[in-house]
Coordinates of C-alpha atoms and ligand atoms in Angstrom, one line a residue:
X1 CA -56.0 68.6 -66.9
X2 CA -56.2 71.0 -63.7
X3 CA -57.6 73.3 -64.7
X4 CA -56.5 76.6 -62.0
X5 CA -53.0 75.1 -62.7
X6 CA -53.5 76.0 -66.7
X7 CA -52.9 79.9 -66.2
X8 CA -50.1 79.3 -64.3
X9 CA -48.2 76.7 -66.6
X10 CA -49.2 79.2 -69.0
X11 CA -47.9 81.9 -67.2
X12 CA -44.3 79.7 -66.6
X13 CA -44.1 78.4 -70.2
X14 CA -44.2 81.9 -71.6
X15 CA -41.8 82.8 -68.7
X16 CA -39.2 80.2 -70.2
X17 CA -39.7 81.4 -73.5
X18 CA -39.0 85.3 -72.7
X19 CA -35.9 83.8 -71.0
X20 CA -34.9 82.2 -73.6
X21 CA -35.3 84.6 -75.9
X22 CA -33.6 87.1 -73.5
X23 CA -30.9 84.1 -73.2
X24 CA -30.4 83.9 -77.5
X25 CA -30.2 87.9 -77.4
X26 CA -27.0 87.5 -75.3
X27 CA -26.2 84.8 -77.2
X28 CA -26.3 86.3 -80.3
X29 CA -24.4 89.5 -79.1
X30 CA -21.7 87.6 -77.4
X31 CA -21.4 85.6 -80.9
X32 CA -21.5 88.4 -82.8
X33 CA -19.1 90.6 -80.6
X34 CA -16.5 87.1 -80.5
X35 CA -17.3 86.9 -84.3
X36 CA -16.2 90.4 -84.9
X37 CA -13.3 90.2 -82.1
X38 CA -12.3 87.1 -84.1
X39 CA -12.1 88.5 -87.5
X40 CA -10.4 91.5 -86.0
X41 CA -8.1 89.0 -84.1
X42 CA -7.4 87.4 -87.7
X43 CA -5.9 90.3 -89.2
X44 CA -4.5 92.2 -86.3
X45 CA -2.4 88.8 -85.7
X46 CA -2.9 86.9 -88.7
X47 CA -3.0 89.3 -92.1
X48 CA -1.3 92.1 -90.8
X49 CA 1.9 90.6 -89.3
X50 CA 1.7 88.3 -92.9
X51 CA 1.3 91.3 -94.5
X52 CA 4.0 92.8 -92.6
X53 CA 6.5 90.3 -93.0
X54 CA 5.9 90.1 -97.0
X55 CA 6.5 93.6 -97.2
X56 CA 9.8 93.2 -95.4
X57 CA 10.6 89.7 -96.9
X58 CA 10.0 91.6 -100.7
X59 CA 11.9 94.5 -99.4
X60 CA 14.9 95.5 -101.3
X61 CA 18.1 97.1 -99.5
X62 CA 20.9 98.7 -101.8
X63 CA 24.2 99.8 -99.1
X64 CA 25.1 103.6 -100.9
X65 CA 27.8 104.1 -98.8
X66 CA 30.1 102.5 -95.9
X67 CA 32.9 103.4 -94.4
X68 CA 35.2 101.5 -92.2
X69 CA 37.8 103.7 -90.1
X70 CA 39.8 103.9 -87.0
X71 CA 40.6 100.5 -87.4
X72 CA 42.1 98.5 -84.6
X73 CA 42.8 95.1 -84.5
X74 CA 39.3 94.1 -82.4
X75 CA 37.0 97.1 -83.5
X76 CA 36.4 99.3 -86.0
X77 CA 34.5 102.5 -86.4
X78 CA 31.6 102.2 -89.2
X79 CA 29.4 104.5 -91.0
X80 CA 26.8 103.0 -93.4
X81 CA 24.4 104.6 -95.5
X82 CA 21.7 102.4 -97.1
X83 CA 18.3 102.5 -98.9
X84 CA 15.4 100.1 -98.5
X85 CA 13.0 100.0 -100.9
X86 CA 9.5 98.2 -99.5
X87 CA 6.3 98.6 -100.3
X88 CA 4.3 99.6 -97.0
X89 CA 0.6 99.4 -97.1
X90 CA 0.0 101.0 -93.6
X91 CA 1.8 103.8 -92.0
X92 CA 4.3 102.0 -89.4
X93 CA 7.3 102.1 -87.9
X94 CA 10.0 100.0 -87.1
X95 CA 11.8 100.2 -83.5
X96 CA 15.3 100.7 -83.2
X97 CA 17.6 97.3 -84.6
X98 CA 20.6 95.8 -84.5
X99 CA 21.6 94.6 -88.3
X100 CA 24.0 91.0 -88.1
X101 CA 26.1 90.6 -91.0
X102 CA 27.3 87.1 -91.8
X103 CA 28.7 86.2 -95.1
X104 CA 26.9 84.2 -97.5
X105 CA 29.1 81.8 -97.9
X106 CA 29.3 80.8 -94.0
X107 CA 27.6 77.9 -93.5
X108 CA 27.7 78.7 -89.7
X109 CA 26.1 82.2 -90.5
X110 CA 27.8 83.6 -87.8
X111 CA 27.6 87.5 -87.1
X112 CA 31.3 88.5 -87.5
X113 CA 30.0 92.3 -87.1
X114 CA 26.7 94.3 -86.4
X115 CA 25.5 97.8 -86.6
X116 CA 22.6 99.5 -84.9
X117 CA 19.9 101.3 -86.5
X118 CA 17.9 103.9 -85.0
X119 CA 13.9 104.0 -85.4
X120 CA 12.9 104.0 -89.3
X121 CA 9.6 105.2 -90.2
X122 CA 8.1 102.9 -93.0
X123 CA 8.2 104.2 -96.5
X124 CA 8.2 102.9 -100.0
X125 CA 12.0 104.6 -99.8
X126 CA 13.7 104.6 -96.3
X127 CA 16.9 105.9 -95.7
X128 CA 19.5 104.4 -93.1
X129 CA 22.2 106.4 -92.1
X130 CA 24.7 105.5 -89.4
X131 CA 27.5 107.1 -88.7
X132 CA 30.1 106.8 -86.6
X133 CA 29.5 103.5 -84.6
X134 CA 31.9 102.0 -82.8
X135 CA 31.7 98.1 -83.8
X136 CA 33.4 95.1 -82.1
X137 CA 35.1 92.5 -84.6
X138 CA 33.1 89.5 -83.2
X139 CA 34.9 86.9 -85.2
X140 CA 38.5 87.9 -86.7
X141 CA 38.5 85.1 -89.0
X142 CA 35.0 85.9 -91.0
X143 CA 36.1 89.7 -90.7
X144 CA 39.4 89.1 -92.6
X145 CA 37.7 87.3 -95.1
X146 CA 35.1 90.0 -95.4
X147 CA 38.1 92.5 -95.5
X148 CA 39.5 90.7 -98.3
X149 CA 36.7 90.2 -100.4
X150 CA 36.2 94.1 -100.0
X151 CA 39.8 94.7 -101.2
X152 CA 40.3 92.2 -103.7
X153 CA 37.1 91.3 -105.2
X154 CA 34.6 93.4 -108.0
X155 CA 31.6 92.0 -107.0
X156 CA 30.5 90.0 -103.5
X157 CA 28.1 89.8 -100.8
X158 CA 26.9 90.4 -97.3
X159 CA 24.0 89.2 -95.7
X160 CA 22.3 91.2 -93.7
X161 CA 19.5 90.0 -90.9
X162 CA 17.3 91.3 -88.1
X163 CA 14.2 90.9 -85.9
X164 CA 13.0 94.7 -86.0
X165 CA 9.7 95.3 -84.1
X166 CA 6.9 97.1 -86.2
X167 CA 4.7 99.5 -85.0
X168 CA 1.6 99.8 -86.7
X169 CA -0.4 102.2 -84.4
X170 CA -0.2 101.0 -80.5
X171 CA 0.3 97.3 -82.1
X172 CA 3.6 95.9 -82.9
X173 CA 4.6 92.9 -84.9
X174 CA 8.2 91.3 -84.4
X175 CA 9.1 90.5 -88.2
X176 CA 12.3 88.4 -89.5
X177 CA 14.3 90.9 -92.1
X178 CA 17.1 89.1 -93.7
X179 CA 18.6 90.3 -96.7
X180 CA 21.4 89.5 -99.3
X181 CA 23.2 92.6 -100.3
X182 CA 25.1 93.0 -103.6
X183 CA 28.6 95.0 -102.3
X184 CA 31.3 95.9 -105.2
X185 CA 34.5 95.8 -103.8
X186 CA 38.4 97.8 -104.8
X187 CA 38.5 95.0 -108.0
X188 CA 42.3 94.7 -107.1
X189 CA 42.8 98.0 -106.9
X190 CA 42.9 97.9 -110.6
X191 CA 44.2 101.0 -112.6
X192 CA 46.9 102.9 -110.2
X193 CA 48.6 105.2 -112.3
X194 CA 51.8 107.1 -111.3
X195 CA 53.5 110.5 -112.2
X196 CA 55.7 113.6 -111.4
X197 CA 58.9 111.3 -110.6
X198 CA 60.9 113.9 -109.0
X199 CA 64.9 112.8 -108.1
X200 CA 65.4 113.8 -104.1
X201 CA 69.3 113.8 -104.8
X202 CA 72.5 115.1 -102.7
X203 CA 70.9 116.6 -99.1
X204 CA 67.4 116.9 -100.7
X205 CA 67.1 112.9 -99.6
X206 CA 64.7 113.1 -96.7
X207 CA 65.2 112.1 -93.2
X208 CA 63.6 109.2 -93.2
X209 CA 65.7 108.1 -96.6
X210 CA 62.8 108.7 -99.4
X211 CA 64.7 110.0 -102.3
X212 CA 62.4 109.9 -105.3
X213 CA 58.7 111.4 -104.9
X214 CA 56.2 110.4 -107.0
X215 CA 52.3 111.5 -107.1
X216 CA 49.5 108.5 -107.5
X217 CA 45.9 107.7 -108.1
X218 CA 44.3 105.1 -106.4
X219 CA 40.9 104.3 -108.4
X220 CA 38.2 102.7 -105.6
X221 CA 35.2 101.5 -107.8
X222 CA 33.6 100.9 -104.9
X223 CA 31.3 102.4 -102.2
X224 CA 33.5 101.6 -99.6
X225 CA 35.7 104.1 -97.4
X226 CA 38.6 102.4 -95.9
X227 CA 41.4 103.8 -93.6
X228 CA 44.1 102.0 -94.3
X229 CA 47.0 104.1 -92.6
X230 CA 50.7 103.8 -93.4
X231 CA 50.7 101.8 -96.4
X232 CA 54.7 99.7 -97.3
X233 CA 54.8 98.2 -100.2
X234 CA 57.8 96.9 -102.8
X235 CA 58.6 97.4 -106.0
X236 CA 60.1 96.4 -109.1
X237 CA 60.2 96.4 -112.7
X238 CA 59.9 92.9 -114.0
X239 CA 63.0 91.4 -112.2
X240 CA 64.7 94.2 -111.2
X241 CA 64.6 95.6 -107.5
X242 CA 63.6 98.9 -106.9
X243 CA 63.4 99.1 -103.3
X244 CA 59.8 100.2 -101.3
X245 CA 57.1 102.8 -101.0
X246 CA 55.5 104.3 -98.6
X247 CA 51.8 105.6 -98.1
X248 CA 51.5 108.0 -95.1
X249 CA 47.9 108.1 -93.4
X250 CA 46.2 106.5 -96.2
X251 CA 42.1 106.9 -96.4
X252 CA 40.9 105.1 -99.5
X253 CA 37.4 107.1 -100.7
X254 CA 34.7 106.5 -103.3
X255 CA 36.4 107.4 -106.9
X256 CA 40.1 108.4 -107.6
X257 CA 42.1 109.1 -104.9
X258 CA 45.4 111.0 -105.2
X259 CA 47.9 110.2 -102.9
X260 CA 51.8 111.2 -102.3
X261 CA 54.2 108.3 -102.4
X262 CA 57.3 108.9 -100.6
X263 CA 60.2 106.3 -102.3
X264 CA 63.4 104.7 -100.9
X265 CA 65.4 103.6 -104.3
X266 CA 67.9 101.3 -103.6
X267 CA 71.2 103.7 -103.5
X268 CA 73.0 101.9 -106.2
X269 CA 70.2 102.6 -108.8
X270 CA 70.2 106.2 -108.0
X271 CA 73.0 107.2 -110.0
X272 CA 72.6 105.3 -112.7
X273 CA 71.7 106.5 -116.7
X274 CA 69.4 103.7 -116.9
X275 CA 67.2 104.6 -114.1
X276 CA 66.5 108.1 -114.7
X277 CA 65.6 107.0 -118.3
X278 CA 63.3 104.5 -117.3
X279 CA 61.3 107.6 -115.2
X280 CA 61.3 109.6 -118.3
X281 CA 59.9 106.7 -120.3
X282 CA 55.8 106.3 -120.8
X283 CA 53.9 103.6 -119.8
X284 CA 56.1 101.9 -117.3
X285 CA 54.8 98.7 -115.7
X286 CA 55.7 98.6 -112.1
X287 CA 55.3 95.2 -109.5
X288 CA 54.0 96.2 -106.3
X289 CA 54.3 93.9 -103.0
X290 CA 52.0 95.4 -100.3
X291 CA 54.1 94.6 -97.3
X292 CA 52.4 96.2 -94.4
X293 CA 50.2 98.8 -93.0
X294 CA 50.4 100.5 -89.8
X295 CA 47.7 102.7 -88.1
X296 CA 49.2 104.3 -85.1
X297 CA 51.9 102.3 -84.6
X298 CA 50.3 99.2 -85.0
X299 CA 49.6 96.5 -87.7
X300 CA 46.1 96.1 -88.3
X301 CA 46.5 92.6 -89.3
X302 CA 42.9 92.1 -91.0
X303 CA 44.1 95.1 -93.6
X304 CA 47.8 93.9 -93.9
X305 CA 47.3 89.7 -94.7
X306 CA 44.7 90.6 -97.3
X307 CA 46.5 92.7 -99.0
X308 CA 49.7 90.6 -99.0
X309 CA 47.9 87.9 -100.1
X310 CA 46.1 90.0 -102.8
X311 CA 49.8 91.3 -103.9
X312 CA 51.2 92.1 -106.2
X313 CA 49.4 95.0 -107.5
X314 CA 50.3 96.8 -110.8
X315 CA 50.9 100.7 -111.4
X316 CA 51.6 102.7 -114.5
X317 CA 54.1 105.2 -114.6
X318 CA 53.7 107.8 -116.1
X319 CA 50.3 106.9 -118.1
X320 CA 49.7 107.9 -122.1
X321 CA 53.0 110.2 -122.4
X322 CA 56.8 110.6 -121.1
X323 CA 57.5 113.5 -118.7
X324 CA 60.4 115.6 -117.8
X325 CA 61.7 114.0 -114.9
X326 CA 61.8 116.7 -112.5
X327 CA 64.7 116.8 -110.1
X328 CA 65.2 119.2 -106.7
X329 CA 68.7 119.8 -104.9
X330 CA 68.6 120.6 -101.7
X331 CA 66.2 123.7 -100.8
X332 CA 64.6 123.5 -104.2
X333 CA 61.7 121.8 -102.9
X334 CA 59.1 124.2 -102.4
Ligands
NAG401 C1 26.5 109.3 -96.3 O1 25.9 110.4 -97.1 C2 26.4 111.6 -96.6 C3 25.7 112.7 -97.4 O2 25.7 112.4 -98.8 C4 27.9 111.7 -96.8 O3 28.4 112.9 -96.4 C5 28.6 110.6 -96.1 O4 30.0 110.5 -96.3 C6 28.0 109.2 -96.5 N1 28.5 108.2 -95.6 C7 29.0 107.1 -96.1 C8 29.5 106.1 -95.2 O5 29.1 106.8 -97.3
NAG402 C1 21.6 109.3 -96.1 O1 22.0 108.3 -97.2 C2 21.6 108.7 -98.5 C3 22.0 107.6 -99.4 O2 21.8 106.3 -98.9 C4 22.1 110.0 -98.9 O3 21.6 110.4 -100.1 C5 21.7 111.1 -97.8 O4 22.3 112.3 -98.2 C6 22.1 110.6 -96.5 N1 21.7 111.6 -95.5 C7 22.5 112.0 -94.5 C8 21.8 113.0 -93.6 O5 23.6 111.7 -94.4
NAG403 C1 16.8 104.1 -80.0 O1 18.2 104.4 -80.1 C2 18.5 105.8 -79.8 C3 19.9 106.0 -80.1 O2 20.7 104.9 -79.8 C4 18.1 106.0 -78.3 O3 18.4 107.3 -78.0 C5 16.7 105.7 -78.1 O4 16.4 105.8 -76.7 C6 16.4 104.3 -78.5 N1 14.9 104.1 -78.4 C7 14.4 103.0 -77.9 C8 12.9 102.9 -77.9 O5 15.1 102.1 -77.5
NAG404 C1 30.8 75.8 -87.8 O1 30.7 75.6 -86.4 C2 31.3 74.4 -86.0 C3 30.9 74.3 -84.5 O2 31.0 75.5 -83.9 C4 32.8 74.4 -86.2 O3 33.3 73.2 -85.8 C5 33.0 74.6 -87.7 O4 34.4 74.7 -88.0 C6 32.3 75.8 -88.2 N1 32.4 75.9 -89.7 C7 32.8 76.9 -90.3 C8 32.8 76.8 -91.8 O5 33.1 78.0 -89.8
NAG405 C1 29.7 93.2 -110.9 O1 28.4 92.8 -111.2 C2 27.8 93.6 -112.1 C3 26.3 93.2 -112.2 O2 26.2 91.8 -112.1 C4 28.5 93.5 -113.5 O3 27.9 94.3 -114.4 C5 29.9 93.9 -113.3 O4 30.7 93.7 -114.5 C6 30.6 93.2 -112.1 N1 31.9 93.8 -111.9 C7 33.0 93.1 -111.7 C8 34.2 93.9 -111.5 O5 33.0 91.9 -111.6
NAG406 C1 70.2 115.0 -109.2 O1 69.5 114.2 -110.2 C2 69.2 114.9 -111.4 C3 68.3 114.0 -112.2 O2 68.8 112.7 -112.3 C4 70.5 115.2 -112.1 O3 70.2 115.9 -113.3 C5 71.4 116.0 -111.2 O4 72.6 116.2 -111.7 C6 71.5 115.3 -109.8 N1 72.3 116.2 -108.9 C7 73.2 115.7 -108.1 C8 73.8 116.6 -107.2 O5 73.5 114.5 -108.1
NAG407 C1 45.0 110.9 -91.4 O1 43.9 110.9 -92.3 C2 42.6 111.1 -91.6 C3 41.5 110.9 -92.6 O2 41.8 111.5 -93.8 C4 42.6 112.5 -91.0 O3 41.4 112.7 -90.4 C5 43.8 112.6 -90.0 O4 43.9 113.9 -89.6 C6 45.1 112.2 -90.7 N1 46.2 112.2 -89.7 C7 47.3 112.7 -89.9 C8 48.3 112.5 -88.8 O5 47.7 113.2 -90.9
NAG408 C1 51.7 94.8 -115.9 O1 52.4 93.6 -115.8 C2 51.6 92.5 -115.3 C3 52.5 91.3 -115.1 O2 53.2 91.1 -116.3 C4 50.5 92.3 -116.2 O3 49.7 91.2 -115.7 C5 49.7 93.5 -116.4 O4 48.6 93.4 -117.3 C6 50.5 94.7 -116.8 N1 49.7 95.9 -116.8 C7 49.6 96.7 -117.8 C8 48.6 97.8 -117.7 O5 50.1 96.5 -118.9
NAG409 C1 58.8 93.3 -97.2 O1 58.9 91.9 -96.9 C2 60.0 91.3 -97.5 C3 59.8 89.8 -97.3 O2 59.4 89.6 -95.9 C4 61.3 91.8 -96.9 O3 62.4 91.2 -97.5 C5 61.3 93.3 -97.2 O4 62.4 93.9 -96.6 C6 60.1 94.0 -96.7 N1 60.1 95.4 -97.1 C7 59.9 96.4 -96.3 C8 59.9 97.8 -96.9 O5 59.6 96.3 -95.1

């Protein structure tokens, strides 16, 4: 022992202790702040952006509407309007996005077009609407087959996919949206029905040769809008030739559309007994061979090979009941 030296060692041990204890205090709070920072770290990047991406994985996007005009042979004008269904647990925000669309039966999944989407606020029931953007074909091939699927088929499907940013307050979360969306499609144009054959005879024959007007309707089951332009198509009853039809400025909408066709009978059939009896007779079957359609003086050959291939269509003249043919001389057009 020295003693004198006692106090002091005391003095130091007590010293070391207070330190330490001062030390464990800081200890404690720095744990306890990285504790809480990392708890707050786990759901700010770990349950939130899972949370995030569930809700946008389970979401569920139904297309209302889309319209496809102006078409060209590389781009195309499109309108969509769409509605997501997602249940949002926090109040967020997704930042503007470009949707890809591939098609589901591409192995390659490449994007043959894309469409961008302005900021959404997240809801249990968002609404996209877009219209009027002009869209690039990025793959011709992909978009023909798309283009036929929406002309030919009932039922198909588009994938769409994404990598929208959402905000949730100042923090944002990049999540992976990709979605398979159910589309019905023209089913064939299934259903055209055509009346009011009226004879163009003697000088009411038009300029441009039709001499036989008829009105149509055009059923789209679809939700699609297409422009399709000048629509050429031939036709025919069974085996026999009736010469072609023309469209002008055709627009296919939602529903029934009724349309003007402008006919060129093949001269030789125009006089004849038998032909003006077949116009007054009901339910006449009638062959028709989409030949071509032209949108400002060009073939728009994504709209034109689909629709060839799909031919021929069928139309019923003069559905249910026979008419009186109607028939206008020169000047009694009104
Ligand atoms: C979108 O909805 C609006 C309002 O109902 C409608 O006017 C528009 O034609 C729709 N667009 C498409 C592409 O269906
Ligand atoms: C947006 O689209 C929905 C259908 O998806 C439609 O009901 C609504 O009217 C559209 N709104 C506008 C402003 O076009
Ligand atoms: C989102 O898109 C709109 C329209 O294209 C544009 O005006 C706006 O600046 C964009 N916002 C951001 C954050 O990019
Ligand atoms: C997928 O991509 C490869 C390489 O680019 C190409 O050779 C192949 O033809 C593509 N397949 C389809 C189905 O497009
Ligand atoms: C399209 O699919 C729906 C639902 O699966 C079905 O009810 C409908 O008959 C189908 N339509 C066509 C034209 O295939
Ligand atoms: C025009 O056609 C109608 C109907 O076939 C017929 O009744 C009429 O006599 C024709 N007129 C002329 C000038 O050929
Ligand atoms: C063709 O149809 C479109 C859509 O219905 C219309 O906006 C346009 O004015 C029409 N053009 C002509 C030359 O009739
Ligand atoms: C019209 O004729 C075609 C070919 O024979 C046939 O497939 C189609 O069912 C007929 N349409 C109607 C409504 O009878
Ligand atoms: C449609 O195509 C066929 C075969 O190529 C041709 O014989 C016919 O003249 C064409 N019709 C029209 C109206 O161009």
């Amino acid at each position: 022992m020295y003693p004198g030296k006692g106090p002091s060692l005391d003095g130091r041990k007590h010293g070391v202790v207070k330190r330490n204890c001062t030390r464990r205090w800081w200890f404690w709070l720095i744990f306890f702040v990285i504790a809480n920072v990392a708890i707050v770290v786990g759901i700010v990047c770990g349950v939130i952006p899972i949370v995030a991406q569930n809700s946008v994985t389970n979401a569920i996007v139904r297309a209302d509407g889309i319209a496809i005009t102006n078409p060209s042979d590389d781009r195309i004008t499109l309108a969509m309007n769409a509605t997501v269904f997602a249940h949002a647990p926090v109040k967020a925000r997704f930042a503007n996005q470009t949707f890809e669309m591939y098609l589901p039966d591409d192995k390659n999944q490449t994007t043959f077009m894309t469409l961008d989407v302005g900021e959404l606020e997240a809801n249990p029931t968002m609404a996209i609407n877009v219209t009027g953007a002009d869209t690039n074909i990025l793959n011709k091939e992909i978009y023909q087959t798309f283009s036929k699927q929406v002309l030919s088929k009932g039922n198909f499907s588009l994938v769409i996919r994404s990598k929208p940013i959402l905000k949730v307050g100042s923090l944002q979360y990049r999540v992976n949206f990709e979605k398979t969306v159910q589309l019905k499609g023209f089913n064939g144009l299934r259903g055209i029905t055509i009346t009011n054959p009226t004879i163009l005879n003697g000088s009411a024959v038009m300029e441009d040769g039709t001499n036989l007007l008829t009105d149509g309707v055009i059923p789209n089951p679809s939700s699609f809008t297409m422009q399709i332009g000048d629509l050429t198509a031939d036709i025919s009853i069974d085996t026999l030739k009736l010469g072609f039809s023309v469209i002008k400025n055709l627009t296919l909408y939602p529903g029934d559309n009724a349309v003007k066709i402008y006919n060129h009978i093949n001269p030789e059939l125009m006089g004849l007994p038998m032909f003006s009896a077949i116009l007054d007779q009901p339910n006449v079957n009638i062959t028709l061979a989409i030949n071509s359609t032209i949108l400002n003086g060009q073939h728009i050959s994504w709209l034109e090979t689909p629709l060839r291939e799909a031919s021929p269509f069928y139309a019923i003249m003069n559905p249910g009941s026979a008419p009186a043919v109607g028939s206008a001389m020169a000047g009694g057009l009104s």
